[in-house]
XYZ file of C-alpha atoms in Angstrom:
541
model
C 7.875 15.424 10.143
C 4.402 18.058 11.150
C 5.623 21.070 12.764
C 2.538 22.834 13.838
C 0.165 22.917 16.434
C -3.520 23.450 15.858
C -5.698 24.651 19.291
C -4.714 22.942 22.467
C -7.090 19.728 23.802
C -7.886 19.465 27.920
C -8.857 16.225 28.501
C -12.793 15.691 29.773
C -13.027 14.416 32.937
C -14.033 10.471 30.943
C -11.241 10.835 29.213
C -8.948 10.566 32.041
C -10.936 8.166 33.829
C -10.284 6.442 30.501
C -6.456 6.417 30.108
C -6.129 5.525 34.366
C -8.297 2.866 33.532
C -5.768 1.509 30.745
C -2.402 2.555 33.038
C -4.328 0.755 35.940
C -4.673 -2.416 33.477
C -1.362 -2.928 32.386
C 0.144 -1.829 36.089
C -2.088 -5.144 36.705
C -0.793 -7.425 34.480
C -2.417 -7.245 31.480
C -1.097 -5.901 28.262
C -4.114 -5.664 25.224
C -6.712 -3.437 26.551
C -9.252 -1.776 24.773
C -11.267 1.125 25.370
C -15.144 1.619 24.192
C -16.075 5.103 23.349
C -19.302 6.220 21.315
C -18.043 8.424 18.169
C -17.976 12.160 19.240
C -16.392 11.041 22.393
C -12.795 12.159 21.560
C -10.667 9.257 21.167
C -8.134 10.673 19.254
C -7.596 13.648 22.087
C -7.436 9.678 24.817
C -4.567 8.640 22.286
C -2.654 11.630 22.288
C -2.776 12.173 25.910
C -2.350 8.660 26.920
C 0.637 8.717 24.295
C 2.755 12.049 25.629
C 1.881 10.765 29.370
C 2.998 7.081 28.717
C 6.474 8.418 27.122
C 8.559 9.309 30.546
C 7.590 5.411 31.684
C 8.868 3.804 28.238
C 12.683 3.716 29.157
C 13.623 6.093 25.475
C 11.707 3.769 23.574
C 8.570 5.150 21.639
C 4.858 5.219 20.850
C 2.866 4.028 17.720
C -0.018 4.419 16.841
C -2.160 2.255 14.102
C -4.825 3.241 12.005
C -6.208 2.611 8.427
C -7.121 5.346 7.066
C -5.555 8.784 5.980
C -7.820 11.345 7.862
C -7.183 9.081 10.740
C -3.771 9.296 10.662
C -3.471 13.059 10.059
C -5.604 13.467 13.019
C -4.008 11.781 15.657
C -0.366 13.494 14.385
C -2.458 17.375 14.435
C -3.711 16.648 18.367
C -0.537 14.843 19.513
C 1.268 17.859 18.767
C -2.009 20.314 20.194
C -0.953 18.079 23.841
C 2.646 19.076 23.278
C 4.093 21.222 21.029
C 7.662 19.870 21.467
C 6.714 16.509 21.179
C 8.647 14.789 17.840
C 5.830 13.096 15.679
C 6.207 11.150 12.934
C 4.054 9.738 9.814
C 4.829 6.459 8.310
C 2.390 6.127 5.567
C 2.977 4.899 1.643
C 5.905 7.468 0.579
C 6.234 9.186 3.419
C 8.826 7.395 6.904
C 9.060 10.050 9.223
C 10.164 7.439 12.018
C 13.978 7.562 12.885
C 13.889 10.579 15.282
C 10.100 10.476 16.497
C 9.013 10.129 20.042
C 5.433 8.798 18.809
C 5.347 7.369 15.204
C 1.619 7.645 13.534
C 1.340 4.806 10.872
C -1.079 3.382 8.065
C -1.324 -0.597 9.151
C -0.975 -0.851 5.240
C 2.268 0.488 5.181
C 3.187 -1.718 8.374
C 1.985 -4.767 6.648
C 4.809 -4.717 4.525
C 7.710 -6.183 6.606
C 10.600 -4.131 5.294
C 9.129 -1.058 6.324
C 7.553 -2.499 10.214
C 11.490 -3.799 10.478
C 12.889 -0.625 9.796
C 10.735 0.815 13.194
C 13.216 -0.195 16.392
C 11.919 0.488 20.004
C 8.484 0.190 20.646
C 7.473 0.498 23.681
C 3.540 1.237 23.581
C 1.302 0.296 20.730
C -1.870 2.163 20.107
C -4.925 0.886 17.734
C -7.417 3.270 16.042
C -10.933 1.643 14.685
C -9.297 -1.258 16.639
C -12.542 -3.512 16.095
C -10.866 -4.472 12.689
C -8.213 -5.744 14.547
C -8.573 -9.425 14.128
C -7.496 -9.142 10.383
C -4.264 -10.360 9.343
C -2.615 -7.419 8.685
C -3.334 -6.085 11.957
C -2.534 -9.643 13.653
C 1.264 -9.482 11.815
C 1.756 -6.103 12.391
C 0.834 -6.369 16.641
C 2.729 -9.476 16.617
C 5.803 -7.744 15.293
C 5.723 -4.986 17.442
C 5.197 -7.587 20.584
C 1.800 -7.575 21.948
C 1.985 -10.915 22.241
C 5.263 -10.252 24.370
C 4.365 -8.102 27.003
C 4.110 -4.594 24.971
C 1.240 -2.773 26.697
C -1.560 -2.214 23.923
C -4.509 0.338 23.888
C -7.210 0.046 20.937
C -9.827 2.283 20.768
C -13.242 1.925 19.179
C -16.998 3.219 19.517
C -18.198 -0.666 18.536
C -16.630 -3.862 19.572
C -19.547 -6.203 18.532
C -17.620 -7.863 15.523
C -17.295 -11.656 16.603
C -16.555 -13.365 13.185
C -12.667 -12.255 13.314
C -11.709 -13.720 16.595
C -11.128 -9.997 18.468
C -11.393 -11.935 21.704
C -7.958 -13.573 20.817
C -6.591 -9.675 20.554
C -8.388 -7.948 23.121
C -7.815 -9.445 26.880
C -10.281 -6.972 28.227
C -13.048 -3.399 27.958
C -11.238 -1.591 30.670
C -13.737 1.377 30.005
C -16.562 1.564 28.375
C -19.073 4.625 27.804
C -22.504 4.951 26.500
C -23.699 6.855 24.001
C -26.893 8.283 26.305
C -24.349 9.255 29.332
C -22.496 11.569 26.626
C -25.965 12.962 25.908
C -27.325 13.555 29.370
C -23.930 15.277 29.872
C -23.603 17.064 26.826
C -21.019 15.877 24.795
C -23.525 14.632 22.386
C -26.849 15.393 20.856
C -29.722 14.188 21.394
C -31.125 11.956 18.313
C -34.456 11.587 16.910
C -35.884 8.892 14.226
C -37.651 9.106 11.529
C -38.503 6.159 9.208
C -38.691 6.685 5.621
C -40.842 3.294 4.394
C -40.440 2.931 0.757
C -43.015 -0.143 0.061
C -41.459 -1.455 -3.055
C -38.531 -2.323 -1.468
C -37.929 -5.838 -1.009
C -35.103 -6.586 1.654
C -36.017 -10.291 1.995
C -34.855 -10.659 -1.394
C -31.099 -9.909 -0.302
C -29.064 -12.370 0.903
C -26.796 -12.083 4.302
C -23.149 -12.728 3.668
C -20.618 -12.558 7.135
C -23.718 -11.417 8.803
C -24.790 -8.619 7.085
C -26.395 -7.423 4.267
C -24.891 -8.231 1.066
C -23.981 -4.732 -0.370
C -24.001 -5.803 -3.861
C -27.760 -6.972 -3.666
C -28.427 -4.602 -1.477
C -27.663 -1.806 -3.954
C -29.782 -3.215 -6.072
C -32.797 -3.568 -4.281
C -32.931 0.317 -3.497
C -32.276 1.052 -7.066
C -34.932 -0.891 -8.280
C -37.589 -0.078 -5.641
C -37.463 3.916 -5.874
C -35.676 4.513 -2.572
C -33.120 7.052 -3.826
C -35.971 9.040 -5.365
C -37.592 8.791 -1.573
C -34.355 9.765 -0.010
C -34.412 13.235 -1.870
C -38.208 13.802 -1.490
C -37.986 12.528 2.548
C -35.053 14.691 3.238
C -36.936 18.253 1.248
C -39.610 17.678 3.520
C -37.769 16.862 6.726
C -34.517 17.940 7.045
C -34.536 20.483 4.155
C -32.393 22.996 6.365
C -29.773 20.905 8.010
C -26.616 19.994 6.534
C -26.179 15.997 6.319
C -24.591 13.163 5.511
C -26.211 10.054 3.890
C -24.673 5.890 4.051
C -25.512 3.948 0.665
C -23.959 0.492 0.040
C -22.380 0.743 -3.029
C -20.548 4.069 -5.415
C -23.900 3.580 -7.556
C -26.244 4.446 -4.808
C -23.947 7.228 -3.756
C -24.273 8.577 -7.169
C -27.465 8.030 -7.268
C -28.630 9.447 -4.571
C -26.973 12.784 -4.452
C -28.565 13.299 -8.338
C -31.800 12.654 -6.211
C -31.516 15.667 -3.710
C -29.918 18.142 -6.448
C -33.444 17.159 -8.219
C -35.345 18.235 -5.176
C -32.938 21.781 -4.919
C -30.110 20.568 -2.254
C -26.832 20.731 -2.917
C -25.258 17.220 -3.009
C -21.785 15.482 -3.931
C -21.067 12.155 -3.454
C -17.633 10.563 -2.492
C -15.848 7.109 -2.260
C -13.184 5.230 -1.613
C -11.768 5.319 -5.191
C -12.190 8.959 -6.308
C -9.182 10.964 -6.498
C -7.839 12.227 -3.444
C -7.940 15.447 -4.689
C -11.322 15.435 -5.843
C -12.632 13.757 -2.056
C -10.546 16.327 -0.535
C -12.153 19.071 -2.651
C -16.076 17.486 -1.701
C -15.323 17.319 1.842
C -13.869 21.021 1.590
C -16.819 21.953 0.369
C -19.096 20.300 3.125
C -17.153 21.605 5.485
C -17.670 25.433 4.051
C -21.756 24.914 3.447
C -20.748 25.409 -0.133
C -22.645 21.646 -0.674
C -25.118 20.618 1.994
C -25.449 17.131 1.910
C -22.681 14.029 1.227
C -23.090 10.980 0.092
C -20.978 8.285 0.559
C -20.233 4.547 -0.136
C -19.453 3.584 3.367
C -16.816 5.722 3.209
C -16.913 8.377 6.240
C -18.063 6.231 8.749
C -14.493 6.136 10.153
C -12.017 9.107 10.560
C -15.031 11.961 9.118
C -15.298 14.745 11.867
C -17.717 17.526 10.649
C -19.605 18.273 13.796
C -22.028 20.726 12.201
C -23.774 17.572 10.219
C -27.122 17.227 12.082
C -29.083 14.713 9.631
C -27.904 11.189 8.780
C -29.768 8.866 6.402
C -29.021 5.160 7.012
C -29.883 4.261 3.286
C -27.923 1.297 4.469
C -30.108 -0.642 6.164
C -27.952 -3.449 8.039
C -27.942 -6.300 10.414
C -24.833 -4.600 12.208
C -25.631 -2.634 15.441
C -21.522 -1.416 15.224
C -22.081 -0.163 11.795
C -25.199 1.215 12.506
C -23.546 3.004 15.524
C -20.694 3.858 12.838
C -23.146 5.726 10.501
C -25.133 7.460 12.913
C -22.361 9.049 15.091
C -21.728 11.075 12.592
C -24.232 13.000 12.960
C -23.961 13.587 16.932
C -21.063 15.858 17.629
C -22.518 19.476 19.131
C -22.039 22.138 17.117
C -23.233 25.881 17.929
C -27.040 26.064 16.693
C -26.909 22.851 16.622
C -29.853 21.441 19.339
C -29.759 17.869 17.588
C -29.451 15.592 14.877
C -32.112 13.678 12.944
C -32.054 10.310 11.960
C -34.352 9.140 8.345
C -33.355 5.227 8.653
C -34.820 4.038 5.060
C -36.377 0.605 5.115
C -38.755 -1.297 3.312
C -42.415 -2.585 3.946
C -41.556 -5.732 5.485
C -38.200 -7.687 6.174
C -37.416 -10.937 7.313
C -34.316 -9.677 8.406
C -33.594 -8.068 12.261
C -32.411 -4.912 11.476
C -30.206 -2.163 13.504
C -32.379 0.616 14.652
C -31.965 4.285 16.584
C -32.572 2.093 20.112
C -28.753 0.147 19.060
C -27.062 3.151 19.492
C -27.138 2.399 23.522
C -26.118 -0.926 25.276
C -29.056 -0.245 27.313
C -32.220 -1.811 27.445
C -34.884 1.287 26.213
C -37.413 -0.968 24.827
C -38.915 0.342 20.991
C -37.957 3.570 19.307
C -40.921 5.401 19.157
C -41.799 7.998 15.831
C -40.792 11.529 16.594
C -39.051 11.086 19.906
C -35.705 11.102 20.678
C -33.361 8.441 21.813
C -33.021 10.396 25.120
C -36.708 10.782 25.525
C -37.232 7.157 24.503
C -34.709 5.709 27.054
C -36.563 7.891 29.855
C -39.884 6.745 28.830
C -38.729 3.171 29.330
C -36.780 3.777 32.782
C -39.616 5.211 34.550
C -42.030 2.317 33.481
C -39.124 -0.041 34.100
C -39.647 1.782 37.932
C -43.042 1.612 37.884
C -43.133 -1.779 37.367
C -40.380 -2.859 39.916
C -42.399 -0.506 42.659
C -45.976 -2.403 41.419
C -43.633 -6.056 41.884
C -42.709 -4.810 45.455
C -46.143 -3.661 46.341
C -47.233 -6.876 45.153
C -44.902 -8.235 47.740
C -45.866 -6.422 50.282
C -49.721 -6.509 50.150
C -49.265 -10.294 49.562
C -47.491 -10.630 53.306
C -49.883 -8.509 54.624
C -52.305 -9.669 53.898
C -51.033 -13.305 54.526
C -50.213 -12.660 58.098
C -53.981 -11.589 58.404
C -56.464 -13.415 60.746
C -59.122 -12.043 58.399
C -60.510 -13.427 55.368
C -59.055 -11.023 52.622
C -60.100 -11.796 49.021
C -58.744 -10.474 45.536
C -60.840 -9.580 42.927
C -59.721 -10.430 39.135
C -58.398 -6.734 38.832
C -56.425 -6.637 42.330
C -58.754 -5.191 44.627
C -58.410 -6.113 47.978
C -62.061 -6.476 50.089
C -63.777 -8.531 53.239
C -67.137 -9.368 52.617
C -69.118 -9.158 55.172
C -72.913 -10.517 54.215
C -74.501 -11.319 50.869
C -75.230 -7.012 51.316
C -72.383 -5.419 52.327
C -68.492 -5.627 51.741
C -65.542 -3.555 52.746
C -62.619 -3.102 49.911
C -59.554 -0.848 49.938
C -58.869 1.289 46.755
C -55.175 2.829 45.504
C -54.693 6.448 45.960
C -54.013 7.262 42.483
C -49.786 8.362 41.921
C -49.285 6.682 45.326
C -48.303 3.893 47.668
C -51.721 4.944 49.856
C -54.795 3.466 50.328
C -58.365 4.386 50.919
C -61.396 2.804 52.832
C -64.631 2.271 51.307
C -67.948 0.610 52.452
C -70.229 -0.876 49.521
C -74.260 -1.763 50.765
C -76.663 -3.233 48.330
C -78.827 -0.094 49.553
C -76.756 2.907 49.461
C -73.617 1.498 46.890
C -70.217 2.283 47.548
C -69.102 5.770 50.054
C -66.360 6.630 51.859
C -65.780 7.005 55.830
C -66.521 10.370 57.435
C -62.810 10.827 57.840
C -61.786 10.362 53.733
C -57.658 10.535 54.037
C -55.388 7.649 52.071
C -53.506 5.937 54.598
C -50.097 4.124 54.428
C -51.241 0.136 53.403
C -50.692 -1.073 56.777
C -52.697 1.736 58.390
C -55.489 1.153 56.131
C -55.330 -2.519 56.317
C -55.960 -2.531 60.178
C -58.900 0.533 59.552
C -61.053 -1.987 57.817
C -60.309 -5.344 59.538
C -61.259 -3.141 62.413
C -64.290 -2.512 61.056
C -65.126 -6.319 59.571
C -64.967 -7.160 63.519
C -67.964 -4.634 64.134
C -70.327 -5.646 61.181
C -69.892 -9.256 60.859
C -69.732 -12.015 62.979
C -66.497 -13.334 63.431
C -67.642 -16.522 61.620
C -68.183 -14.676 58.636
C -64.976 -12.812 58.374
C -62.009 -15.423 60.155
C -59.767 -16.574 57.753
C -59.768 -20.160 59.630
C -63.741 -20.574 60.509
C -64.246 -24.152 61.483
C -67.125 -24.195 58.870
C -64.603 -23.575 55.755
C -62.744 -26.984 56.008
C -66.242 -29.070 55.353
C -67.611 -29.618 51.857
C -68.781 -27.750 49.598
C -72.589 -27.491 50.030
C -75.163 -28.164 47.441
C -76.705 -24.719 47.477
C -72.900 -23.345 47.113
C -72.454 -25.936 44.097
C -75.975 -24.053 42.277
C -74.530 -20.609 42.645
C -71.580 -21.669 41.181
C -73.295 -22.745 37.818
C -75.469 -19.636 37.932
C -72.576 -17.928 38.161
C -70.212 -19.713 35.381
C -67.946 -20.334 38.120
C -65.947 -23.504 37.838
C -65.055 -25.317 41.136
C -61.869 -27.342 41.058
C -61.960 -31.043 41.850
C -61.101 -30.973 46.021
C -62.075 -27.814 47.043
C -63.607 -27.018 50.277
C -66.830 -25.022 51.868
C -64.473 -21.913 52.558
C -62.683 -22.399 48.787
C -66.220 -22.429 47.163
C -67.851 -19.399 49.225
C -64.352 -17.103 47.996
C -64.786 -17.968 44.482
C -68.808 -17.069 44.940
C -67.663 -14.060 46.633
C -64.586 -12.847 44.449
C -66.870 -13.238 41.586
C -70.369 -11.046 42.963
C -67.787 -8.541 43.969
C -65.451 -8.405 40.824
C -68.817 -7.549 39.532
C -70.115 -5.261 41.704
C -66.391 -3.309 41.188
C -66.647 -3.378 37.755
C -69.656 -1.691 37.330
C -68.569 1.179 39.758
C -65.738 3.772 38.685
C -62.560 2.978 40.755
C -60.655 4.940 42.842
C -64.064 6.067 44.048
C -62.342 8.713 45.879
């Protein structure tokens, strides 16, 4: 049974909003819930608080909570007992069954897949999932079932990815009761800001490797970036980028991993790589090590994107390249958790020249739409970038709108040229036209003669579009004859004459099969003008 306390963990103010969400769920009638959370975000400190504050409502009977991997496990039993001292917590994992007198029981879901030992655990009331987007595996299925989440025990799982869809985690998971993205921990600080970099190795060949349960096939993959160089190009790419930051870099296979920390000692950097199958001791002593700047970059075969919590890492290299967005997000959060001196991570995501395959980039980190990652800015920069011409656009769309009805509603004859401008033309000499205050919704006047060109009026202010509108249709009633400038002259319903028909061919202007006088003399007149326009410099402010 642990019997000490590391520091103490206040809940952010997410977090809360997090477990009310959950309490609020199962008070409503649902009992698997799960909770989306980018890595960095603290789930483990959610668990143990939702945990101690669930116990008083469980009638004596207790918590677990499920994970899969060691440093998971250890974890959640170190900040349970940070949120209360006193509380009884137990570890159920290979050898060790620390469960009879526990008030919250922290267990390997490979240990609980044996049935002896899940039988010997009595009085369950709340079960709690770790990395709960593996979930839909068998063991996990068997071990839920057991426990009754399929009977009305309230479940929580907890994940920073729930995009897996080949294991049937809809059939677990009734509903996201709270979800967070990875950009609002980074506008508020909780996160760092990321930035890409693309390290394009050109002999590597990724539509050579097949997909297997949609990604990547590891095995192949491996290969490839032996073959093509890549591990060299990790170690030269990460001297000349990142040579001062202490990192952590995702191969596919224990090879690669190898491989490429021999690459970065060549280069001078301190590297050890680690994997599943080492000794424990010897992981244990490579992590130490990471931890204590003693080795400043780890290498890993997939291993730490799960349960690895070394927030002074501020470089990951995806040497991984995958079709997974959640593994993606896996790898790189990682690198994300502040750190002191830490202002924010840097992303090398190694790919080759060309690939048939759609693969996860620094822009699937967010849920949002932030169009392309761009070289050298960050994801925070990027997703800024895309909302303000996202606004930009919606504001041009409602101008659109607006100009459209205005000018519809008109009784004078307004006419568009190709690039938007608004004018009334008055005689074969002169035209009025309206031009966009530059950064603004306003307008300005302007006169253009075939003597003098295009000037302002004496008074040269940008006006609101309705304001300006009524200006110039004020002045079209003073320098034309109303003929000339009514949007419904009698004349404009005949046909088209021959003389109009000429122009048209001189002008390459092709007249549609039906169209009237009035149609004819506006596509003469949006074409002389478009010209006229497009030899002047607009706004001619």
């Amino acid at each position: 049974m642990s019997t000490t306390a590391p520091q103490t963990f206040t809940p952010r103010p997410y977090q809360v909003d997090a477990i009310e969400a959950l309490r609020q769920g199962w008070a409503g009638g649902s009992n698997r819930l799960a909770v989306v959370l980018p890595t960095g975000a603290g789930k483990t400190v959610i668990i143990s608080h939702l945990a101690h504050q669930m116990l008083d409502s469980l009638n004596g009977r207790r918590a677990l909570v499920i994970a899969h991997r060691e440093e998971l496990i250890e974890q959640a039993a170190s900040k349970l007992l940070a949120v209360d001292p006193m509380l009884r917590v137990g570890i159920v994992k290979a050898a060790r069954d620390d469960h009879h007198d526990a008030d919250v029981i922290v267990a390997s879901v490979q240990t609980l897949a044996v049935p002896r030992r899940r039988e010997a655990i009595r009085d369950i009331g709340l079960i709690i999932v770790d990395e709960c987007h593996h979930a839909a595996a068998r063991s996990y299925m068997d071990v839920l079932a057991h426990f009754g989440a399929w009977g009305g025990t309230p479940v929580a799982g907890f994940t920073a990815t729930m995009t897996r869809t080949d294991g049937g985690l809809a059939e677990v998971w009734e509903d996201v009761v709270f979800r967070l993205d990875i950009l609002d921990m980074i506008s508020d600080g909780y996160l760092c800001d990321v930035r890409g970099k693309a390290v394009t190795v050109d002999t590597l060949d990724l539509n050579k490797v097949r997909t297997r349960g949609g990604d990547l096939v590891e095995g192949q993959l491996g290969k490839a970036l032996e073959e093509s160089g890549a591990l060299d190009a990790i170690g030269k790419a990460y001297a000349d980028h990142a040579s001062d930051r202490p990192g952590v870099v995702f191969t596919p296979t224990v090879a690669t991993a190898q491989a490429a920390a021999a690459s970065l000692r060549a280069v001078g950097i301190t590297a050890a790589p680690v994997w599943g199958d080492m000794s424990k001791d010897d992981r244990r002593t490579a992590l130490a090590q990471y931890q204590a700047g003693d080795v400043q970059v780890l290498t890993n075969a997939m291993l730490l994107t799960e349960g690895f919590d070394a927030p002074h890492t501020s470089c990951v290299v995806v040497a991984r390249p995958t079709k997974s967005p959640g593994l993606y997000v896996q790898m790189v959060g990682r690198g994300l958790r502040p750190s002191p001196g830490k202002s924010d991570a840097l992303l090398l995501d190694v790919m080759g020249a060309a690939s048939r395959h759609k693969l996860a980039s620094m822009v699937d980190l967010t849920a949002r739409e932030v169009g392309e990652a761009e070289e050298g800015k960050t994801l925070k920069q990027v997703a800024e970038e895309h909302e303000a011409r996202e606004k930009r656009r919606a504001l041009a769309a409602q101008i659109q709108v607006e100009e459209i009805s205005l000018f519809g509603e008109s009784a004078i004859r307004w006419l568009r040229t190709e690039n938007g401008t608004w004018f009334i033309r008055l005689t074969s000499a002169m035209f009025l036209y309206l031009v966009r205050d530059p950064g603004t919704r306003l307008y300005r006047m302007r006169r253009w003669t075939q003597a003098d060109g295009a000037h302002p009026p004496k008074e040269d202010v940008a006006r609101p579009l309705p304001e300006a509108l009524a200006w110039l249709e004020q002045q079209a009633k003073v320098l034309a004859p109303g003929a000339f400038v009514a949007r419904e002259a009698r004349w404009r319903h005949g046909q088209p004459t021959d003389k109009q028909v000429r122009l048209c061919r001189r002008l390459g202007v092709a007249v549609p099969r039906g169209s009237t006088a009035g149609d004819v003399a506006d596509l003469i007149d949006q074409a002389r003008v478009g010209h006229v326009l497009g030899q002047l410099i607009l706004p001619a402010a």
